[in-house]
XYZ file of N, CA, C and O in Angstrom:
592
model
N 0.633 -1.185 0.484
C -0.283 -0.203 -0.147
C 0.475 1.395 0.113
O 2.159 1.453 0.751
N 0.302 1.684 -0.963
C 1.532 3.262 -0.814
C 0.896 4.498 -0.173
O -0.502 4.406 -0.863
N 1.671 5.443 -0.209
C 0.833 7.125 -0.512
C 0.120 7.303 -0.921
O -0.959 7.904 -0.738
N -0.124 7.011 -2.626
C -0.940 7.568 -3.255
C -1.842 6.957 -3.825
O -2.970 7.350 -4.086
N -1.950 5.996 -2.813
C -3.190 4.984 -3.308
C -4.519 5.030 -2.180
O -5.156 5.028 -2.565
N -3.656 5.739 -1.019
C -4.620 6.512 -0.025
C -5.088 7.631 -0.727
O -6.169 7.751 0.062
N -3.913 8.478 -0.677
C -4.076 10.089 -1.033
C -5.416 10.267 -2.311
O -5.909 11.177 -2.716
N -5.469 8.830 -3.020
C -6.190 9.251 -4.471
C -7.538 9.020 -3.761
O -9.042 9.437 -4.305
N -7.625 8.112 -3.229
C -9.045 7.493 -2.814
C -9.721 9.028 -1.751
O -10.782 9.855 -2.247
N -9.111 9.837 -0.870
C -9.169 11.533 -0.197
C -9.398 12.091 -1.311
O -10.544 12.793 -0.932
N -8.908 12.013 -2.343
C -8.874 13.625 -3.641
C -9.984 12.543 -3.969
O -10.496 13.307 -3.910
N -10.635 11.523 -4.237
C -11.947 11.270 -4.792
C -13.068 11.666 -4.433
O -13.691 12.129 -4.752
N -12.660 11.334 -3.314
C -14.124 11.881 -2.215
C -14.487 12.991 -2.221
O -15.170 13.713 -2.194
N -13.451 14.099 -1.666
C -13.406 15.469 -1.686
C -13.701 15.904 -3.250
O -14.494 17.101 -3.181
N -13.284 15.373 -4.559
C -13.733 15.827 -5.174
C -15.584 15.582 -5.460
O -16.401 16.230 -6.069
N -16.123 14.295 -5.060
C -17.135 14.356 -5.600
C -18.228 15.264 -4.326
O -19.137 15.492 -5.022
N -17.636 15.680 -2.908
C -17.836 17.104 -2.559
C -18.142 17.537 -2.957
O -19.465 18.379 -3.441
N -17.116 18.231 -3.963
C -17.520 19.529 -4.817
C -17.873 19.427 -6.465
O -19.275 20.521 -6.012
N -18.555 18.638 -6.671
C -19.449 17.665 -7.640
C -20.827 17.959 -6.936
O -21.720 18.675 -7.896
N -21.069 17.339 -5.827
C -22.422 17.622 -5.140
C -22.972 18.781 -5.217
O -24.283 19.580 -5.008
N -22.192 19.830 -4.328
C -22.100 21.029 -4.396
C -22.847 22.089 -5.731
O -24.002 22.702 -5.516
N -21.829 21.928 -6.918
C -21.880 22.347 -8.207
C -23.383 21.249 -8.600
O -24.607 22.898 -9.350
N -23.819 20.437 -8.372
C -25.271 19.331 -8.937
C -26.153 20.851 -7.913
O -26.733 20.916 -8.544
N -26.003 20.777 -6.577
C -26.929 21.714 -6.203
C -27.692 22.908 -6.197
O -28.441 23.355 -6.908
N -26.535 23.547 -6.654
C -25.914 24.948 -7.753
C -27.387 25.292 -9.085
O -27.157 25.360 -8.651
N -26.869 23.798 -9.449
C -27.193 23.982 -10.807
C -28.653 23.789 -11.059
O -29.645 24.322 -11.361
N -29.142 22.983 -9.521
C -30.715 22.517 -9.358
C -31.222 23.942 -8.965
O -32.217 24.336 -9.722
N -30.848 24.465 -7.895
C -31.011 25.562 -7.376
C -31.373 26.376 -8.863
O -32.660 27.653 -8.496
N -30.718 26.931 -9.569
C -30.407 28.006 -10.649
C -31.829 27.721 -11.663
O -32.170 28.002 -12.297
N -32.123 26.286 -11.863
C -33.315 25.656 -12.820
C -34.517 26.120 -11.842
O -35.682 26.682 -12.549
N -34.684 26.041 -10.649
C -35.809 26.073 -9.939
C -35.992 27.059 -9.335
O -36.894 27.837 -8.877
N -35.454 28.399 -10.463
C -35.089 30.282 -9.652
C -36.499 30.747 -10.195
O -36.756 30.540 -11.562
N -37.289 30.567 -9.432
C -38.827 30.961 -9.986
C -39.194 32.956 -10.123
O -39.854 33.379 -10.540
N -37.940 33.523 -10.231
C -37.722 35.401 -10.184
C -37.735 35.570 -12.049
O -37.779 34.473 -12.777
N -38.493 36.612 -11.838
C -39.162 36.687 -13.853
C -38.319 37.529 -14.021
O -37.748 38.164 -13.941
N -38.151 37.281 -15.184
C -36.406 37.930 -16.483
C -37.977 38.470 -17.238
O -38.020 37.628 -18.266
N -38.172 39.172 -17.375
C -38.283 40.321 -18.588
C -37.404 41.362 -19.480
O -36.812 42.468 -17.988
N -37.451 41.460 -20.152
C -36.430 42.420 -21.037
C -37.189 43.115 -21.619
O -36.420 44.013 -21.740
N -38.363 42.444 -22.198
C -38.915 43.843 -23.332
C -38.364 43.877 -24.518
O -39.420 44.242 -26.070
N -37.875 42.849 -24.694
C -36.916 42.574 -26.305
C -37.770 41.491 -27.016
O -38.042 40.481 -26.183
N -38.172 41.438 -27.765
C -39.140 39.975 -28.492
C -37.766 38.870 -28.376
O -36.472 39.293 -28.912
N -38.229 37.619 -28.622
C -37.351 36.558 -28.822
C -36.834 35.747 -29.778
O -37.846 36.195 -31.254
N -35.829 35.338 -30.381
C -35.251 35.215 -31.938
C -36.196 33.539 -31.934
O -35.389 32.949 -30.674
N -36.558 33.040 -32.430
C -36.537 31.764 -32.442
C -35.523 30.515 -32.139
O -35.945 29.450 -31.815
N -34.711 31.436 -32.970
C -33.503 30.172 -33.070
C -32.818 30.565 -31.486
O -31.382 29.698 -31.453
N -33.270 30.868 -30.895
C -32.280 31.703 -29.383
C -32.603 30.330 -28.859
O -34.133 30.196 -28.193
N -31.874 29.784 -27.679
C -31.616 29.190 -26.257
C -32.076 29.840 -25.825
O -30.882 30.280 -25.041
N -32.977 29.041 -24.637
C -33.298 29.644 -23.329
C -32.123 28.885 -22.641
O -31.936 28.381 -22.323
N -32.299 30.033 -21.073
C -31.576 30.144 -20.321
C -31.867 28.926 -19.944
O -31.398 27.736 -19.304
N -32.682 28.683 -18.953
C -33.423 27.049 -18.450
C -33.325 25.882 -19.603
O -33.006 25.037 -18.501
N -33.004 26.002 -20.698
C -33.042 25.390 -21.523
C -31.165 24.913 -21.167
O -31.175 23.210 -21.334
N -30.366 25.379 -21.277
C -28.874 25.426 -21.163
C -28.456 25.068 -19.975
O -27.695 23.880 -19.204
N -29.023 25.165 -18.662
C -29.599 24.937 -16.989
C -29.793 23.769 -17.323
O -29.174 22.439 -16.741
N -30.593 23.296 -18.441
C -31.432 21.781 -18.169
C -30.257 20.761 -18.036
O -29.545 19.805 -18.134
N -29.631 21.651 -19.518
C -28.402 20.447 -20.298
C -27.033 20.194 -19.213
O -26.789 19.280 -19.511
N -26.787 21.519 -18.721
C -25.941 21.056 -17.817
C -26.243 20.350 -16.894
O -24.784 19.397 -16.332
N -27.024 20.352 -16.168
C -27.711 19.900 -14.930
C -27.853 17.981 -15.165
O -27.016 17.424 -14.756
N -28.057 17.893 -16.313
C -27.726 17.099 -17.024
C -26.901 16.187 -17.031
O -25.764 14.838 -16.818
N -25.977 16.979 -17.998
C -24.033 16.346 -17.528
C -23.465 16.217 -16.242
O -22.952 15.486 -16.363
N -24.429 17.077 -15.433
C -23.673 16.829 -14.129
C -24.227 15.914 -13.412
O -23.150 15.513 -12.607
N -25.744 15.344 -13.905
C -25.649 14.609 -12.888
C -25.148 13.477 -13.811
O -24.532 12.645 -12.469
N -24.779 13.076 -14.751
C -24.356 11.486 -15.484
C -22.832 11.768 -14.861
O -22.550 10.755 -14.199
N -22.045 12.837 -14.474
C -20.770 12.463 -14.052
C -20.494 12.473 -13.136
O -19.581 11.943 -11.943
N -21.847 13.060 -11.431
C -21.211 12.989 -10.339
C -22.028 11.184 -10.220
O -21.268 10.735 -8.853
N -22.912 10.878 -11.319
C -23.066 9.235 -10.596
C -21.666 8.224 -10.974
O -21.472 7.527 -10.583
N -21.566 8.795 -11.900
C -19.859 8.186 -12.619
C -19.139 8.398 -11.214
O -17.806 7.398 -11.390
N -18.759 9.725 -11.264
C -17.481 9.859 -9.720
C -18.126 8.782 -8.831
O -17.105 8.856 -7.794
N -19.195 9.244 -7.870
C -19.935 8.375 -7.081
C -19.735 6.295 -6.875
O -18.901 6.188 -6.026
N -19.853 6.114 -8.556
C -19.339 4.799 -8.154
C -17.749 4.649 -8.453
O -18.134 3.251 -7.659
N -17.626 5.553 -8.810
C -15.393 5.545 -8.576
C -15.118 5.561 -7.523
O -14.360 4.666 -7.340
N -15.705 6.571 -6.568
C -15.371 6.301 -5.494
C -15.672 5.131 -4.547
O -14.905 5.003 -3.899
N -17.026 4.813 -4.514
C -17.459 3.526 -3.914
C -16.442 2.535 -4.228
O -16.146 1.608 -3.044
N -15.628 2.481 -5.436
C -15.125 0.880 -5.684
C -13.751 1.324 -5.384
O -13.012 0.357 -5.112
N -13.308 2.535 -5.372
C -11.483 2.942 -4.488
C -11.323 2.933 -3.169
O -10.655 2.215 -3.126
N -13.000 2.835 -2.587
C -13.193 2.723 -1.526
C -12.583 1.356 -0.854
O -12.214 0.848 0.160
N -13.551 0.510 -1.295
C -14.073 0.100 -0.892
C -12.066 -1.006 -1.510
O -12.369 -2.341 -0.363
N -12.303 -0.863 -2.507
C -10.786 -1.362 -2.347
C -9.068 -1.465 -1.153
O -9.131 -1.600 -1.104
N -9.801 0.137 -1.490
C -8.583 0.585 0.033
C -9.070 -0.598 1.293
O -8.211 -0.729 1.995
N -10.549 -0.546 1.324
C -10.738 -1.207 3.017
C -10.586 -2.324 3.160
O -9.985 -2.735 3.486
N -10.266 -3.325 1.811
C -9.930 -4.405 1.344
C -8.457 -4.627 2.077
O -8.228 -5.015 2.469
N -7.875 -3.660 1.372
C -6.162 -3.319 1.257
C -6.213 -3.186 3.173
O -5.065 -4.449 3.326
N -6.302 -2.374 3.676
C -5.853 -1.840 5.111
C -6.627 -3.039 5.774
O -5.648 -3.978 6.654
N -7.395 -3.358 5.173
C -8.018 -5.504 6.231
C -7.800 -6.194 6.802
O -6.927 -6.614 7.014
N -7.334 -6.351 4.888
C -5.761 -7.838 4.477
C -4.571 -7.195 4.961
O -3.638 -8.286 5.505
N -3.935 -6.482 5.723
C -2.931 -5.984 6.114
C -3.000 -6.176 7.440
O -1.583 -6.414 7.526
N -4.375 -5.927 8.162
C -4.357 -6.231 9.557
C -5.386 -7.256 9.337
O -5.073 -7.956 10.806
N -5.027 -8.601 8.765
C -5.620 -9.706 8.557
C -4.754 -10.430 10.208
O -6.171 -11.249 11.296
N -3.856 -10.499 9.930
C -3.387 -11.284 11.136
C -3.283 -11.354 12.878
O -3.424 -11.584 13.597
N -2.906 -9.673 12.950
C -3.321 -8.850 13.783
C -4.339 -8.370 14.398
O -4.180 -7.428 14.891
N -5.390 -8.386 13.873
C -6.949 -7.871 13.778
C -7.251 -7.752 14.885
O -7.470 -6.589 15.729
N -6.660 -8.375 16.058
C -7.747 -8.410 17.758
C -6.891 -7.247 18.288
O -6.995 -6.461 19.271
N -4.915 -7.228 17.828
C -4.616 -6.290 18.909
C -4.558 -5.300 17.966
O -4.375 -4.157 18.616
N -5.206 -4.656 17.159
C -4.475 -3.515 15.660
C -6.400 -3.069 15.501
O -6.359 -2.876 14.413
N -7.003 -3.937 16.082
C -8.182 -3.383 15.367
C -8.786 -1.678 15.210
O -9.256 -1.610 14.601
N -8.657 -1.162 16.646
C -8.555 0.387 16.613
C -7.976 0.925 15.735
O -8.379 2.090 14.629
N -7.098 0.721 14.886
C -6.078 1.510 14.488
C -5.969 0.726 12.729
O -6.644 2.023 11.983
N -6.951 -0.336 12.696
C -7.141 -0.451 11.264
C -8.761 0.023 11.259
O -8.801 1.135 10.139
N -9.729 0.572 11.868
C -10.397 1.201 12.064
C -10.913 2.529 11.901
O -11.044 3.317 10.755
N -9.838 2.971 12.091
C -9.652 5.030 11.983
C -8.669 4.931 10.745
O -9.177 5.760 10.172
N -7.844 4.420 10.407
C -7.628 3.921 8.602
C -8.701 3.861 8.153
O -8.789 4.476 7.102
N -9.508 3.243 8.471
C -10.852 2.976 7.249
C -11.771 3.863 7.620
O -11.851 4.600 6.613
N -12.213 4.637 8.821
C -12.592 5.939 9.287
C -11.591 6.780 7.905
O -12.560 8.176 7.496
N -10.893 6.996 8.047
C -9.942 8.939 7.879
C -9.844 8.811 6.239
O -10.025 9.414 5.384
N -9.338 7.202 5.806
C -9.256 7.029 3.874
C -10.322 6.486 3.198
O -10.233 7.221 1.854
N -11.353 5.991 3.909
C -12.155 5.616 2.893
C -13.298 6.081 3.385
O -14.289 6.098 2.317
N -14.125 6.328 4.116
C -15.370 7.852 4.829
C -14.687 9.413 4.696
O -15.586 9.868 4.785
N -13.155 9.147 4.440
C -12.941 10.847 4.657
C -13.370 11.541 5.810
O -14.065 12.534 5.946
N -13.901 10.266 7.199
C -13.812 10.891 8.541
C -12.793 12.241 8.746
O -11.417 11.604 8.602
N -12.690 13.573 9.839
C -11.704 13.913 10.459
C -11.655 13.399 11.575
O -12.416 12.676 12.455
N -10.455 13.909 12.530
C -10.272 13.215 13.843
C -11.500 13.160 14.916
O -11.667 12.532 15.196
N -11.658 14.170 14.595
C -12.725 14.145 15.405
C -14.345 13.504 15.344
O -14.890 13.018 15.966
N -14.703 13.247 14.189
C -16.012 12.289 13.852
C -15.382 10.878 13.777
O -16.097 9.933 14.376
N -13.867 10.882 13.488
C -13.427 9.337 13.735
C -13.591 9.201 15.287
O -14.551 7.645 15.738
N -13.798 10.206 16.237
C -12.913 10.016 18.116
C -14.544 9.487 18.630
O -15.338 8.781 19.069
N -15.743 10.521 17.978
C -17.169 9.903 18.752
C -17.664 8.840 17.804
O -18.499 8.390 18.684
N -17.017 8.244 16.238
C -17.704 7.200 15.759
C -17.266 5.856 16.862
O -17.938 4.832 17.713
N -16.047 5.825 16.910
C -15.703 5.019 18.206
C -15.006 4.903 19.297
O -14.347 4.362 20.382
N -15.722 6.305 19.979
C -15.824 6.561 21.490
C -13.896 6.460 22.433
O -14.573 5.761 23.128
N -13.519 7.292 21.789
C -11.968 7.137 22.051
C -12.257 9.102 21.708
O -12.777 9.877 21.187
N -11.109 9.595 22.522
C -10.307 10.838 22.924
C -9.792 10.930 21.076
O -9.228 9.813 20.532
N -9.663 12.319 21.121
C -9.599 13.136 19.519
C -7.638 12.202 19.706
O -7.227 12.135 18.718
N -7.261 12.515 21.057
C -5.571 12.394 21.261
C -5.529 11.217 20.410
O -4.546 10.575 20.811
N -6.197 9.908 21.710
C -6.090 8.428 20.853
C -6.195 7.786 19.323
O -5.488 6.386 19.428
N -7.302 8.774 18.921
C -7.268 8.480 17.468
C -5.946 8.928 16.801
O -5.689 8.399 16.052
N -5.861 9.886 17.620
C -4.322 10.688 16.218
C -2.588 9.141 16.783
O -2.278 9.028 15.725
N -2.925 8.624 18.063
C -2.153 7.994 18.420
C -2.283 6.509 17.838
O -1.796 5.819 17.251
N -3.921 6.157 17.657
C -4.643 5.055 16.568
C -3.275 5.412 15.290
O -3.295 4.315 14.699
N -4.128 6.122 14.881
C -3.833 6.653 13.485
C -2.367 6.778 13.163
O -2.216 6.426 11.910
N -1.216 7.318 14.288
C -0.232 7.042 13.279
C 0.911 5.548 13.981
O 1.295 4.935 13.323
N -0.578 4.732 15.139
C 0.258 3.549 14.601
C -0.450 2.755 13.530
O 1.048 1.678 13.218
N -1.290 2.756 12.877
C -1.730 2.259 12.369
C -0.531 2.315 10.950
O -0.375 1.255 10.097
N -0.051 3.539 10.881
C 0.563 3.613 9.290
C 2.158 2.828 9.593
O 2.501 2.826 8.368
N 2.355 2.972 11.189
C 3.375 2.940 10.815
C 3.357 1.456 10.609
O 4.847 0.912 9.932
N 2.634 0.203 11.836
C 2.606 -0.814 10.469
C 2.510 -0.783 9.753
O 2.972 -2.307 9.399
N 1.712 -0.146 8.678
C 2.026 -0.258 7.116
C 2.890 -0.041 6.722
O 3.048 -0.299 5.462
N 3.802 0.812 7.204
C 5.139 1.056 6.841
C 5.182 2.517 6.373
O 6.490 2.685 5.624
N 4.916 3.388 6.934
C 4.716 4.265 6.560
C 6.218 5.373 7.010
O 5.727 4.713 8.737
N 6.958 6.134 6.880
C 7.661 6.684 8.075
C 7.440 8.300 8.062
O 6.245 8.115 7.798
N 7.906 8.100 9.270
C 8.030 9.297 9.964
C 6.554 11.005 9.504
O 5.637 11.218 9.472
N 7.655 10.997 8.363
C 7.247 12.348 7.009
C 5.920 12.274 6.526
O 5.203 12.730 7.036
N 5.995 10.601 6.520
C 4.335 10.768 5.142
C 3.537 10.730 6.483
O 2.599 10.796 6.028
N 3.513 10.083 8.243
C 2.515 9.992 8.895
C 2.082 11.112 9.124
O 1.271 11.561 9.138
N 2.943 12.491 9.287
C 2.665 13.761 9.615
C 2.121 14.411 8.229
O 1.258 14.615 8.325
N 2.479 13.890 6.754
C 1.602 14.911 6.115
C 0.322 14.192 6.120
O -0.531 15.028 5.464
N 0.296 12.682 6.418
C -0.890 12.477 6.404
C -2.210 13.055 7.404
O -3.429 13.397 7.417
N -2.118 13.461 8.492
C -2.522 13.645 9.924
C -3.147 14.924 8.944
O -3.209 15.140 10.114
N -2.103 15.923 9.052
C -2.014 17.178 8.292
C -2.961 17.264 7.064
O -3.733 18.191 6.897
N -3.101 16.144 6.387
C -3.727 16.919 5.299
C -5.202 16.072 5.708
O -5.504 15.720 6.477
């Protein structure tokens, strides 16, 4: 397992959040009920703003669905890799394994992980550090991953 594999899933999940907000903005602009009066006659060849936004919305929904399936697939792959790495020592490193899965597959921050597994944030940082060192990451990579 490499640093690039872990960061790829986090990058994709953050990209999905950005795309979701863009999709929401397009949906809101499409359902905007303010009256648009210009006083000028319409050209028969001119495409309306609503038609343009509708086309953009359909394209954005398709792109979001593809990205969502890619994120789900990459997250499952990464979770399987983490669990297989901890398979022999899962009883000893259970919370470290769970911390890494929550952090990199579910994109939880440390506070949300602490609430999920009912430990303090300091304990979660320690679980994260021990789990990454067990996977073979060096100190600088661990500090980089904790900061991101």
